[in-house]
């Protein structure tokens, strides 16, 4: 027996802990705001003393006795006005990080209902106003893109970043309500999902040196096979869906596409989801529609959303009009978005009297001018439009062959897929049913030139599949693969569409595109 047990058994019980009935210190229950956005909403009838405000100086207007300082902290498009005695204003230069102590009082001037009457000012991070690149005057988006490390300090740009955060929170709420599991898929992959070859190759350290004549050894690869940055999380999501059920992710993706257009980035975020045990593409489109409608319903009263509709000065020319943006939100809130097949879309385009630059031809991709026309005509101006059942030869190998049930027969084989088109901006999402049957998947891979001839059942492996490492993806079809489908949505394009920002380069904090990776 443990010799301590008798002692422990005979030990007196400790006195029960008494909980104090005293209230916690005032600091823990204060109703005084902690952000500038909070102060702008805080409108007491009487002055409130002993308040503290942290922020960055946006502008200073100096007078003999007082300096009028506009302060921001990224929480609001509007600035907080602080009245600082001249003897406390040293170092309050544009760009400086400061802490102001004083009283929050009803304002005698115009512009805001209250102001901060400063009693003590402390400069926490000094700034040289002469060299600080961000000025109160209008600066073009092209110029600001050369300063990605400072550009978020522009009030409108910080509002766009807050909007990103709010949409992510809304998406998380939506998927949790549908019992989807959020997952993290890899950024590095040995599989090119789309097969288009527009991938960044990954290597370790310095570029491999050329072997010298004295050594015949080839430098060893870090991963023992070619590795790329991912172009889509879809293949890995399919594997996770077989383990977890319905899954989703919001993760960075990369395209080595030499394109410098307002719609393209080399690094961008994709929202992707996979539905397990579904054999109906309608349910996947319903999910996309419900998700986007949820975002607009959830954020309809958002302060940030209202701020994004503010158009002031020369900046207004860089953005879609408030009326356009409001129509986009209203379009997402509509129920029953139109759905037409690719074949029906081609027939619609051919009947049009619009002189298209590219003649609409069955079996070819829809061009931007075609998508804009479809969104305008079928969506009647502001409703998103689903275009379904594209030709097999212009879509990815993993898409399931469609069963023809449309009133318009197709001249060739189609697949169960869709693109979501929106007015002004064209495609923002795409999805499909995945081919879950092993033999059909192998046939589709052969048709796209990336499949083995006879061999994934045997030990041999075709050079294409070995190079692209899709054997693991084929394995998913061998052992309990249910019918399933999913979609991917360009998250940065969604931000553009709902904020009115005209180029995708301005929705990301640190954008990377062809020829540009500035910090």
Short mmCIF file of C-alpha atoms in Angstrom, two decimals:
data_model
loop_
_atom_site.label_atom_id
_atom_site.label_comp_id
_atom_site.label_asym_id
_atom_site.label_seq_id
_atom_site.Cartn_x
_atom_site.Cartn_y
_atom_site.Cartn_z
CA UNK A 1 0.00 0.00 0.00
CA UNK A 2 1.14 3.48 -0.70
CA UNK A 3 2.32 4.88 2.70
CA UNK A 4 0.86 8.25 1.83
CA UNK A 5 -2.73 6.95 1.53
CA UNK A 6 -3.52 6.85 5.32
CA UNK A 7 -2.22 10.39 5.64
CA UNK A 8 -4.26 11.50 2.67
CA UNK A 9 -7.41 9.77 3.95
CA UNK A 10 -7.09 11.43 7.34
CA UNK A 11 -6.25 14.83 5.98
CA UNK A 12 -8.81 17.52 6.75
CA UNK A 13 -10.86 18.83 3.85
CA UNK A 14 -9.84 22.19 2.51
CA UNK A 15 -12.27 25.02 3.10
CA UNK A 16 -14.51 25.66 0.12
CA UNK A 17 -13.41 28.56 -2.06
CA UNK A 18 -15.51 31.68 -1.55
CA UNK A 19 -16.35 33.64 -4.70
CA UNK A 20 -16.09 37.38 -4.34
CA UNK A 21 -19.26 39.36 -4.91
CA UNK A 22 -17.26 42.42 -5.88
CA UNK A 23 -17.57 43.60 -9.47
CA UNK A 24 -14.50 43.36 -11.69
CA UNK A 25 -12.48 46.51 -12.25
CA UNK A 26 -14.02 49.16 -14.52
CA UNK A 27 -11.53 48.40 -17.29
CA UNK A 28 -13.21 45.05 -17.84
CA UNK A 29 -16.76 46.38 -18.08
CA UNK A 30 -16.13 49.71 -19.80
CA UNK A 31 -18.53 50.67 -22.57
CA UNK A 32 -16.01 53.09 -24.07
CA UNK A 33 -15.17 51.96 -27.62
CA UNK A 34 -11.79 50.49 -28.51
CA UNK A 35 -11.75 51.39 -32.23
CA UNK A 36 -12.34 54.53 -34.26
CA UNK A 37 -15.39 52.94 -35.89
CA UNK A 38 -16.74 52.39 -32.39
CA UNK A 39 -16.09 56.01 -31.40
CA UNK A 40 -17.87 57.31 -34.51
CA UNK A 41 -20.95 55.34 -33.43
CA UNK A 42 -20.58 56.43 -29.79
CA UNK A 43 -22.72 59.59 -29.37
CA UNK A 44 -23.27 60.41 -25.70
CA UNK A 45 -25.14 63.61 -24.81
CA UNK A 46 -22.51 64.59 -22.25
CA UNK A 47 -18.74 64.71 -22.50
CA UNK A 48 -16.93 61.48 -21.59
CA UNK A 49 -13.54 62.06 -19.99
CA UNK A 50 -10.45 59.88 -19.70
CA UNK A 51 -10.68 58.18 -23.09
CA UNK A 52 -7.81 56.81 -25.16
CA UNK A 53 -7.67 56.54 -28.96
CA UNK A 54 -4.94 54.79 -30.96
CA UNK A 55 -4.52 55.34 -34.67
CA UNK A 56 -2.59 56.75 -37.61
CA UNK A 57 -2.58 60.40 -38.62
CA UNK A 58 -4.35 60.82 -41.96
CA UNK A 59 -4.13 64.61 -42.17
CA UNK A 60 -3.28 67.64 -40.03
CA UNK A 61 -4.63 71.17 -40.25
CA UNK A 62 -2.55 73.49 -38.09
CA UNK A 63 -3.81 76.71 -36.54
CA UNK A 64 -2.24 79.00 -33.99
CA UNK A 65 -3.77 77.48 -30.83
CA UNK A 66 -4.94 74.09 -32.03
CA UNK A 67 -4.12 71.43 -34.59
CA UNK A 68 -7.04 69.54 -36.11
CA UNK A 69 -5.95 65.95 -36.68
CA UNK A 70 -7.82 63.35 -38.74
CA UNK A 71 -7.16 59.91 -37.31
CA UNK A 72 -7.80 56.44 -38.76
CA UNK A 73 -7.09 52.90 -37.62
CA UNK A 74 -8.43 50.79 -40.49
CA UNK A 75 -11.78 50.16 -38.82
CA UNK A 76 -13.68 52.90 -40.66
CA UNK A 77 -13.70 54.78 -43.94
CA UNK A 78 -14.40 57.95 -41.96
CA UNK A 79 -11.76 59.66 -39.87
CA UNK A 80 -12.03 60.71 -36.25
CA UNK A 81 -11.39 64.39 -35.65
CA UNK A 82 -9.11 65.24 -32.78
CA UNK A 83 -8.53 68.79 -31.51
CA UNK A 84 -4.96 68.95 -30.20
CA UNK A 85 -3.45 71.91 -28.33
CA UNK A 86 -0.50 73.31 -30.27
CA UNK A 87 1.91 72.50 -27.43
CA UNK A 88 0.89 68.80 -27.65
CA UNK A 89 1.05 68.54 -31.43
CA UNK A 90 4.77 67.98 -31.95
CA UNK A 91 5.39 64.93 -34.13
CA UNK A 92 1.75 64.58 -35.22
CA UNK A 93 2.70 64.22 -38.87
CA UNK A 94 0.78 62.38 -41.57
CA UNK A 95 1.42 58.64 -41.28
CA UNK A 96 2.51 58.74 -37.62
CA UNK A 97 1.19 56.14 -35.17
CA UNK A 98 -0.17 57.99 -32.14
CA UNK A 99 -2.02 57.55 -28.87
CA UNK A 100 -4.33 60.38 -27.84
CA UNK A 101 -5.81 60.86 -24.37
CA UNK A 102 -8.66 63.26 -23.71
CA UNK A 103 -12.42 63.75 -23.64
CA UNK A 104 -15.01 62.64 -26.19
CA UNK A 105 -17.34 65.60 -26.51
CA UNK A 106 -20.22 66.79 -28.74
CA UNK A 107 -18.64 68.70 -31.63
CA UNK A 108 -19.25 72.39 -32.26
CA UNK A 109 -18.07 72.12 -35.83
CA UNK A 110 -19.40 70.38 -38.91
CA UNK A 111 -18.43 66.98 -40.24
CA UNK A 112 -19.10 64.73 -37.27
CA UNK A 113 -21.29 64.78 -34.20
CA UNK A 114 -18.44 64.34 -31.71
CA UNK A 115 -14.73 65.05 -31.51
CA UNK A 116 -11.81 64.18 -29.29
CA UNK A 117 -10.60 67.07 -27.14
CA UNK A 118 -7.00 65.98 -26.61
CA UNK A 119 -5.20 66.56 -23.33
CA UNK A 120 -2.12 64.43 -23.98
CA UNK A 121 -0.65 63.13 -27.25
CA UNK A 122 2.02 60.48 -27.56
CA UNK A 123 3.80 59.60 -30.79
CA UNK A 124 4.32 55.83 -30.76
CA UNK A 125 5.69 55.55 -34.29
CA UNK A 126 7.08 58.71 -35.90
CA UNK A 127 6.65 59.53 -39.59
CA UNK A 128 8.41 61.97 -41.89
CA UNK A 129 5.57 63.80 -43.62
CA UNK A 130 7.86 64.93 -46.44
CA UNK A 131 8.76 61.40 -47.51
CA UNK A 132 5.59 59.48 -46.58
CA UNK A 133 4.27 58.22 -49.96
CA UNK A 134 0.55 58.10 -49.05
CA UNK A 135 -0.90 61.60 -49.27
CA UNK A 136 -4.41 62.98 -48.77
CA UNK A 137 -4.61 64.02 -52.42
CA UNK A 138 -5.88 61.58 -55.06
CA UNK A 139 -3.36 58.92 -56.09
CA UNK A 140 -4.02 56.60 -59.01
CA UNK A 141 -4.53 52.84 -58.52
CA UNK A 142 -1.54 52.27 -60.83
CA UNK A 143 0.72 54.29 -58.53
CA UNK A 144 -0.63 52.66 -55.36
CA UNK A 145 0.06 49.19 -56.79
CA UNK A 146 3.75 50.06 -56.64
CA UNK A 147 3.35 50.41 -52.84
CA UNK A 148 1.60 47.18 -51.79
CA UNK A 149 3.10 47.40 -48.29
CA UNK A 150 1.51 50.83 -47.70
CA UNK A 151 -1.57 50.70 -49.94
CA UNK A 152 -3.81 49.08 -47.25
CA UNK A 153 -3.55 52.35 -45.27
CA UNK A 154 -5.74 54.06 -47.89
CA UNK A 155 -9.17 54.13 -46.18
CA UNK A 156 -11.03 52.58 -49.13
CA UNK A 157 -8.42 49.83 -49.53
CA UNK A 158 -8.68 48.93 -45.85
CA UNK A 159 -12.47 48.78 -46.30
CA UNK A 160 -12.01 46.25 -49.13
CA UNK A 161 -9.81 44.10 -46.87
CA UNK A 162 -12.38 44.28 -44.06
CA UNK A 163 -15.02 43.26 -46.61
CA UNK A 164 -12.93 40.18 -47.46
CA UNK A 165 -12.87 39.29 -43.78
CA UNK A 166 -16.63 39.71 -43.40
CA UNK A 167 -17.36 37.51 -46.42
CA UNK A 168 -15.07 34.79 -45.06
CA UNK A 169 -16.93 34.93 -41.73
CA UNK A 170 -20.27 34.74 -43.56
CA UNK A 171 -19.11 31.76 -45.65
CA UNK A 172 -17.94 29.96 -42.52
CA UNK A 173 -21.35 30.50 -40.95
CA UNK A 174 -23.11 29.26 -44.10
CA UNK A 175 -21.12 26.05 -44.45
CA UNK A 176 -21.35 25.31 -40.73
CA UNK A 177 -25.13 25.59 -40.97
CA UNK A 178 -25.03 22.99 -43.78
CA UNK A 179 -22.71 20.73 -41.75
CA UNK A 180 -19.82 21.02 -44.20
CA UNK A 181 -16.35 20.34 -42.85
CA UNK A 182 -13.74 23.00 -43.50
CA UNK A 183 -10.43 21.48 -44.60
CA UNK A 184 -6.93 22.62 -45.50
CA UNK A 185 -5.62 21.25 -48.77
CA UNK A 186 -1.96 21.35 -49.83
CA UNK A 187 -0.37 24.22 -51.72
CA UNK A 188 2.36 21.98 -53.12
CA UNK A 189 1.14 19.16 -55.33
CA UNK A 190 2.50 16.57 -57.73
CA UNK A 191 -0.73 16.62 -59.79
CA UNK A 192 -1.77 19.20 -62.38
CA UNK A 193 -5.53 19.20 -61.85
CA UNK A 194 -6.50 21.13 -64.97
CA UNK A 195 -3.84 19.64 -67.23
CA UNK A 196 -3.30 22.99 -68.96
CA UNK A 197 0.37 23.18 -68.00
CA UNK A 198 0.09 26.72 -66.58
CA UNK A 199 1.79 25.75 -63.31
CA UNK A 200 4.71 27.03 -61.27
CA UNK A 201 7.38 24.37 -60.77
CA UNK A 202 8.79 24.06 -57.26
CA UNK A 203 12.47 23.41 -56.51
CA UNK A 204 14.62 23.66 -53.41
CA UNK A 205 17.59 25.98 -52.99
CA UNK A 206 19.60 27.29 -55.92
CA UNK A 207 18.88 26.13 -59.47
CA UNK A 208 20.40 22.75 -60.10
CA UNK A 209 23.98 23.14 -61.38
CA UNK A 210 24.98 21.64 -64.68
CA UNK A 211 26.77 18.31 -64.05
CA UNK A 212 30.52 18.62 -64.66
CA UNK A 213 32.31 16.18 -67.00
CA UNK A 214 33.95 14.57 -63.98
CA UNK A 215 30.63 13.57 -62.43
CA UNK A 216 27.79 11.84 -64.18
CA UNK A 217 25.36 12.09 -61.27
CA UNK A 218 22.21 14.14 -61.71
CA UNK A 219 21.31 16.26 -58.65
CA UNK A 220 18.67 14.57 -56.53
CA UNK A 221 15.19 16.11 -56.61
CA UNK A 222 13.88 17.28 -53.22
CA UNK A 223 10.53 15.49 -53.68
CA UNK A 224 11.74 12.69 -56.02
CA UNK A 225 9.20 13.83 -58.64
CA UNK A 226 8.07 17.08 -60.31
CA UNK A 227 6.11 19.28 -57.87
CA UNK A 228 4.01 22.36 -58.61
CA UNK A 229 2.05 25.00 -56.78
CA UNK A 230 -1.60 23.97 -56.90
CA UNK A 231 -4.05 25.28 -59.49
CA UNK A 232 -7.05 23.84 -57.61
CA UNK A 233 -7.83 22.01 -54.38
CA UNK A 234 -10.45 19.89 -56.10
CA UNK A 235 -8.64 16.55 -56.42
CA UNK A 236 -7.61 16.56 -52.77
CA UNK A 237 -11.08 17.68 -51.71
CA UNK A 238 -12.52 14.66 -53.51
CA UNK A 239 -10.29 12.40 -51.41
CA UNK A 240 -11.37 14.17 -48.21
CA UNK A 241 -15.05 13.99 -49.19
CA UNK A 242 -14.80 10.19 -49.23
CA UNK A 243 -13.68 10.34 -45.60
CA UNK A 244 -15.59 13.30 -44.15
CA UNK A 245 -18.66 13.78 -46.32
CA UNK A 246 -19.34 17.29 -47.57
CA UNK A 247 -16.22 19.47 -47.39
CA UNK A 248 -15.05 22.97 -48.34
CA UNK A 249 -11.91 25.05 -48.37
CA UNK A 250 -10.75 28.59 -49.07
CA UNK A 251 -7.14 28.40 -50.09
CA UNK A 252 -4.53 30.05 -52.32
CA UNK A 253 -4.09 28.76 -55.86
CA UNK A 254 -1.57 29.67 -58.53
CA UNK A 255 -1.57 30.02 -62.31
CA UNK A 256 1.56 30.69 -64.39
CA UNK A 257 -0.58 32.41 -66.99
CA UNK A 258 1.19 35.22 -68.84
CA UNK A 259 -1.82 37.50 -68.72
CA UNK A 260 -1.98 41.09 -67.48
CA UNK A 261 -5.72 41.73 -67.50
CA UNK A 262 -8.01 43.14 -64.77
CA UNK A 263 -9.41 39.60 -64.28
CA UNK A 264 -6.19 37.62 -63.74
CA UNK A 265 -3.79 37.08 -60.85
CA UNK A 266 -0.93 34.60 -60.55
CA UNK A 267 -1.80 33.97 -56.89
CA UNK A 268 -5.43 34.11 -55.86
CA UNK A 269 -7.92 32.48 -53.52
CA UNK A 270 -10.40 29.82 -54.56
CA UNK A 271 -13.47 28.81 -52.59
CA UNK A 272 -14.08 25.14 -53.36
CA UNK A 273 -16.59 22.60 -52.08
CA UNK A 274 -17.36 18.93 -52.73
CA UNK A 275 -20.73 17.27 -52.13
CA UNK A 276 -20.59 13.55 -51.43
CA UNK A 277 -23.39 11.08 -52.27
CA UNK A 278 -25.11 13.29 -54.81
CA UNK A 279 -25.89 12.31 -58.38
CA UNK A 280 -27.72 15.48 -59.36
CA UNK A 281 -25.90 18.57 -60.62
CA UNK A 282 -28.94 20.67 -59.73
CA UNK A 283 -28.06 20.22 -56.06
CA UNK A 284 -24.54 21.60 -56.66
CA UNK A 285 -25.94 24.67 -58.46
CA UNK A 286 -28.50 25.10 -55.67
CA UNK A 287 -25.63 25.15 -53.17
CA UNK A 288 -23.79 27.89 -55.08
CA UNK A 289 -26.96 29.95 -55.42
CA UNK A 290 -27.90 29.56 -51.74
CA UNK A 291 -24.35 30.42 -50.66
CA UNK A 292 -24.14 33.67 -52.62
CA UNK A 293 -27.63 34.69 -51.59
CA UNK A 294 -26.71 34.00 -47.95
CA UNK A 295 -23.67 36.31 -48.18
CA UNK A 296 -25.76 39.20 -49.52
CA UNK A 297 -28.51 38.64 -46.97
CA UNK A 298 -26.04 38.30 -44.11
CA UNK A 299 -24.07 41.44 -45.02
CA UNK A 300 -26.97 43.62 -46.18
CA UNK A 301 -26.69 45.76 -43.03
CA UNK A 302 -22.90 45.73 -42.90
CA UNK A 303 -21.19 49.05 -42.22
CA UNK A 304 -18.38 48.01 -44.54
CA UNK A 305 -20.82 47.28 -47.35
CA UNK A 306 -22.24 50.81 -47.01
CA UNK A 307 -18.74 52.30 -46.99
CA UNK A 308 -17.92 50.53 -50.26
CA UNK A 309 -20.79 52.40 -51.93
CA UNK A 310 -19.28 55.80 -51.04
CA UNK A 311 -17.86 57.56 -54.08
CA UNK A 312 -15.77 60.63 -53.39
CA UNK A 313 -13.68 62.81 -55.67
CA UNK A 314 -11.55 61.39 -58.45
CA UNK A 315 -11.60 57.91 -56.93
CA UNK A 316 -15.17 57.47 -58.20
CA UNK A 317 -13.88 56.98 -61.75
CA UNK A 318 -11.92 53.91 -60.62
CA UNK A 319 -15.03 52.10 -59.35
CA UNK A 320 -18.36 50.83 -60.60
CA UNK A 321 -21.21 53.19 -59.75
CA UNK A 322 -23.20 52.66 -56.54
CA UNK A 323 -26.25 51.89 -58.69
CA UNK A 324 -24.37 49.12 -60.52
CA UNK A 325 -23.13 47.60 -57.27
CA UNK A 326 -26.59 47.75 -55.69
CA UNK A 327 -28.06 45.98 -58.74
CA UNK A 328 -25.47 43.22 -58.34
CA UNK A 329 -26.50 42.66 -54.72
CA UNK A 330 -30.16 42.65 -55.74
CA UNK A 331 -29.40 40.11 -58.46
CA UNK A 332 -27.81 37.74 -55.94
CA UNK A 333 -30.86 38.10 -53.71
CA UNK A 334 -33.22 37.00 -56.49
CA UNK A 335 -34.54 33.46 -56.33
CA UNK A 336 -34.48 30.97 -59.17
CA UNK A 337 -31.46 32.03 -61.23
CA UNK A 338 -31.86 31.10 -64.93
CA UNK A 339 -30.21 27.88 -66.11
CA UNK A 340 -29.57 27.15 -69.80
CA UNK A 341 -27.39 24.59 -71.57
CA UNK A 342 -24.32 25.48 -73.57
CA UNK A 343 -26.11 24.30 -76.72
CA UNK A 344 -29.05 26.61 -75.99
CA UNK A 345 -26.57 29.44 -75.36
CA UNK A 346 -24.91 28.87 -78.75
CA UNK A 347 -28.30 28.96 -80.47
CA UNK A 348 -29.15 32.19 -78.64
CA UNK A 349 -25.89 33.79 -79.73
CA UNK A 350 -26.37 32.73 -83.34
CA UNK A 351 -29.84 34.30 -83.43
CA UNK A 352 -28.50 37.55 -82.02
CA UNK A 353 -27.98 40.52 -84.31
CA UNK A 354 -24.98 41.62 -82.25
CA UNK A 355 -21.80 41.70 -84.40
CA UNK A 356 -19.54 39.47 -82.28
CA UNK A 357 -15.81 39.58 -82.92
CA UNK A 358 -15.72 35.79 -82.45
CA UNK A 359 -18.44 33.87 -84.22
CA UNK A 360 -20.25 31.55 -81.76
CA UNK A 361 -19.41 27.97 -82.73
CA UNK A 362 -20.51 24.76 -81.00
CA UNK A 363 -17.48 23.00 -79.57
CA UNK A 364 -15.51 26.16 -78.80
CA UNK A 365 -15.22 28.06 -75.54
CA UNK A 366 -17.52 31.00 -74.95
CA UNK A 367 -15.63 34.28 -75.24
CA UNK A 368 -16.07 37.20 -72.87
CA UNK A 369 -18.33 39.01 -75.34
CA UNK A 370 -20.55 35.91 -75.51
CA UNK A 371 -20.75 35.57 -71.73
CA UNK A 372 -21.65 39.24 -71.31
CA UNK A 373 -24.43 38.92 -73.87
CA UNK A 374 -25.84 35.77 -72.19
CA UNK A 375 -25.71 37.37 -68.75
CA UNK A 376 -27.50 40.47 -70.04
CA UNK A 377 -30.16 38.72 -72.14
CA UNK A 378 -30.91 35.62 -70.08
CA UNK A 379 -30.30 37.28 -66.70
CA UNK A 380 -32.39 40.30 -67.76
CA UNK A 381 -29.77 42.73 -66.56
CA UNK A 382 -28.73 41.74 -63.07
CA UNK A 383 -29.50 38.07 -62.32
CA UNK A 384 -26.65 35.50 -62.45
CA UNK A 385 -27.02 32.79 -65.10
CA UNK A 386 -25.92 29.14 -65.02
CA UNK A 387 -24.71 27.72 -68.35
CA UNK A 388 -24.55 23.93 -68.22
CA UNK A 389 -23.46 20.88 -70.20
CA UNK A 390 -20.44 22.06 -72.15
CA UNK A 391 -18.78 19.91 -74.86
CA UNK A 392 -16.54 17.21 -73.38
CA UNK A 393 -13.50 18.16 -75.47
CA UNK A 394 -13.18 21.68 -74.00
CA UNK A 395 -13.60 20.62 -70.37
CA UNK A 396 -11.45 18.75 -67.86
CA UNK A 397 -11.07 14.96 -67.86
CA UNK A 398 -12.72 14.41 -64.46
CA UNK A 399 -16.16 15.66 -65.49
CA UNK A 400 -18.95 13.11 -65.79
CA UNK A 401 -20.52 12.56 -69.23
CA UNK A 402 -24.02 14.01 -69.33
CA UNK A 403 -27.26 12.26 -70.17
CA UNK A 404 -29.12 14.33 -72.73
CA UNK A 405 -32.43 15.55 -71.32
CA UNK A 406 -32.60 19.03 -72.84
CA UNK A 407 -35.16 20.02 -75.43
CA UNK A 408 -32.24 21.11 -77.65
CA UNK A 409 -30.13 18.12 -78.73
CA UNK A 410 -26.38 18.60 -78.76
CA UNK A 411 -24.30 17.86 -81.85
CA UNK A 412 -21.63 16.19 -79.72
CA UNK A 413 -20.83 14.63 -76.36
CA UNK A 414 -21.27 16.94 -73.36
CA UNK A 415 -20.38 16.73 -69.68
CA UNK A 416 -22.36 17.55 -66.54
CA UNK A 417 -20.81 20.87 -65.67
CA UNK A 418 -21.71 24.53 -65.28
CA UNK A 419 -20.28 28.02 -65.33
CA UNK A 420 -21.92 30.82 -63.35
CA UNK A 421 -22.02 34.08 -65.32
CA UNK A 422 -22.76 37.46 -63.78
CA UNK A 423 -23.49 40.76 -65.54
CA UNK A 424 -20.47 42.96 -66.29
CA UNK A 425 -17.97 40.45 -64.92
CA UNK A 426 -18.77 37.16 -66.72
CA UNK A 427 -17.67 33.87 -65.12
CA UNK A 428 -17.05 33.80 -61.36
CA UNK A 429 -17.67 30.10 -60.59
CA UNK A 430 -17.65 26.71 -62.23
CA UNK A 431 -18.53 23.20 -61.15
CA UNK A 432 -19.39 19.72 -62.30
CA UNK A 433 -20.36 16.22 -61.40
CA UNK A 434 -17.17 14.17 -61.05
CA UNK A 435 -16.76 10.90 -62.92
CA UNK A 436 -16.93 8.39 -60.08
CA UNK A 437 -16.87 5.17 -62.17
CA UNK A 438 -13.40 3.72 -62.71
CA UNK A 439 -13.75 2.55 -66.31
CA UNK A 440 -15.47 5.76 -67.41
CA UNK A 441 -12.76 7.86 -65.76
CA UNK A 442 -10.03 5.90 -67.52
CA UNK A 443 -11.82 6.35 -70.85
CA UNK A 444 -12.09 10.10 -70.24
CA UNK A 445 -8.40 10.31 -69.35
CA UNK A 446 -7.47 8.49 -72.54
CA UNK A 447 -9.64 10.88 -74.53
CA UNK A 448 -7.68 13.79 -73.03
CA UNK A 449 -4.32 12.13 -73.66
CA UNK A 450 -3.35 11.68 -70.02
CA UNK A 451 -4.35 8.07 -69.31
CA UNK A 452 -2.55 4.72 -69.34
CA UNK A 453 -3.33 2.30 -72.14
CA UNK A 454 -4.06 -0.88 -70.25
CA UNK A 455 -2.19 -0.43 -67.21
CA UNK A 456 -3.51 1.16 -64.09
CA UNK A 457 -4.78 -2.30 -63.21
CA UNK A 458 -1.25 -3.64 -63.54
CA UNK A 459 2.22 -2.71 -62.42
CA UNK A 460 3.11 -0.59 -65.42
CA UNK A 461 2.32 3.08 -65.46
CA UNK A 462 2.04 5.33 -68.49
CA UNK A 463 4.53 8.18 -68.77
CA UNK A 464 1.77 10.78 -68.71
CA UNK A 465 0.14 9.47 -65.56
CA UNK A 466 3.49 8.95 -63.85
CA UNK A 467 4.51 12.49 -64.77
CA UNK A 468 1.24 13.99 -63.61
CA UNK A 469 0.89 11.58 -60.69
CA UNK A 470 -2.81 10.90 -61.13
CA UNK A 471 -2.68 7.24 -60.14
CA UNK A 472 -3.72 8.12 -56.58
CA UNK A 473 -6.73 9.98 -58.00
CA UNK A 474 -7.71 6.90 -60.01
CA UNK A 475 -7.32 4.80 -56.86
CA UNK A 476 -10.16 6.76 -55.27
CA UNK A 477 -12.50 5.10 -57.79
CA UNK A 478 -11.40 1.61 -56.82
CA UNK A 479 -12.59 1.55 -53.23
CA UNK A 480 -16.02 2.94 -52.42
CA UNK A 481 -16.35 6.08 -54.53
CA UNK A 482 -19.94 7.42 -54.39
CA UNK A 483 -21.46 9.84 -56.91
CA UNK A 484 -20.27 13.33 -56.07
CA UNK A 485 -19.88 16.83 -57.45
CA UNK A 486 -18.49 20.20 -56.52
CA UNK A 487 -17.56 23.70 -57.56
CA UNK A 488 -14.88 26.36 -57.38
CA UNK A 489 -15.49 30.09 -57.06
CA UNK A 490 -12.90 32.81 -57.68
CA UNK A 491 -12.93 34.57 -54.31
CA UNK A 492 -11.10 37.68 -55.50
CA UNK A 493 -13.49 38.03 -58.44
CA UNK A 494 -16.40 37.82 -56.02
CA UNK A 495 -14.88 40.67 -53.97
CA UNK A 496 -14.55 42.72 -57.17
CA UNK A 497 -18.13 42.10 -58.16
CA UNK A 498 -19.71 42.95 -54.81
CA UNK A 499 -17.47 45.92 -53.97
CA UNK A 500 -17.39 47.70 -57.32
CA UNK A 501 -13.60 47.52 -57.56
CA UNK A 502 -12.85 47.28 -61.27
CA UNK A 503 -9.71 45.14 -61.23
CA UNK A 504 -8.82 42.00 -59.33
CA UNK A 505 -5.37 43.51 -58.66
CA UNK A 506 -6.98 45.82 -56.10
CA UNK A 507 -8.86 43.21 -54.04
CA UNK A 508 -5.78 41.47 -52.66
CA UNK A 509 -3.45 43.00 -50.09
CA UNK A 510 -0.31 41.84 -51.90
CA UNK A 511 -1.28 41.00 -55.51
CA UNK A 512 0.97 38.93 -57.77
CA UNK A 513 0.44 38.88 -61.50
CA UNK A 514 2.50 38.45 -64.65
CA UNK A 515 5.65 40.56 -64.28
CA UNK A 516 4.76 41.82 -60.79
CA UNK A 517 5.63 40.53 -57.33
CA UNK A 518 6.69 43.71 -55.56
CA UNK A 519 7.06 42.64 -51.95
#
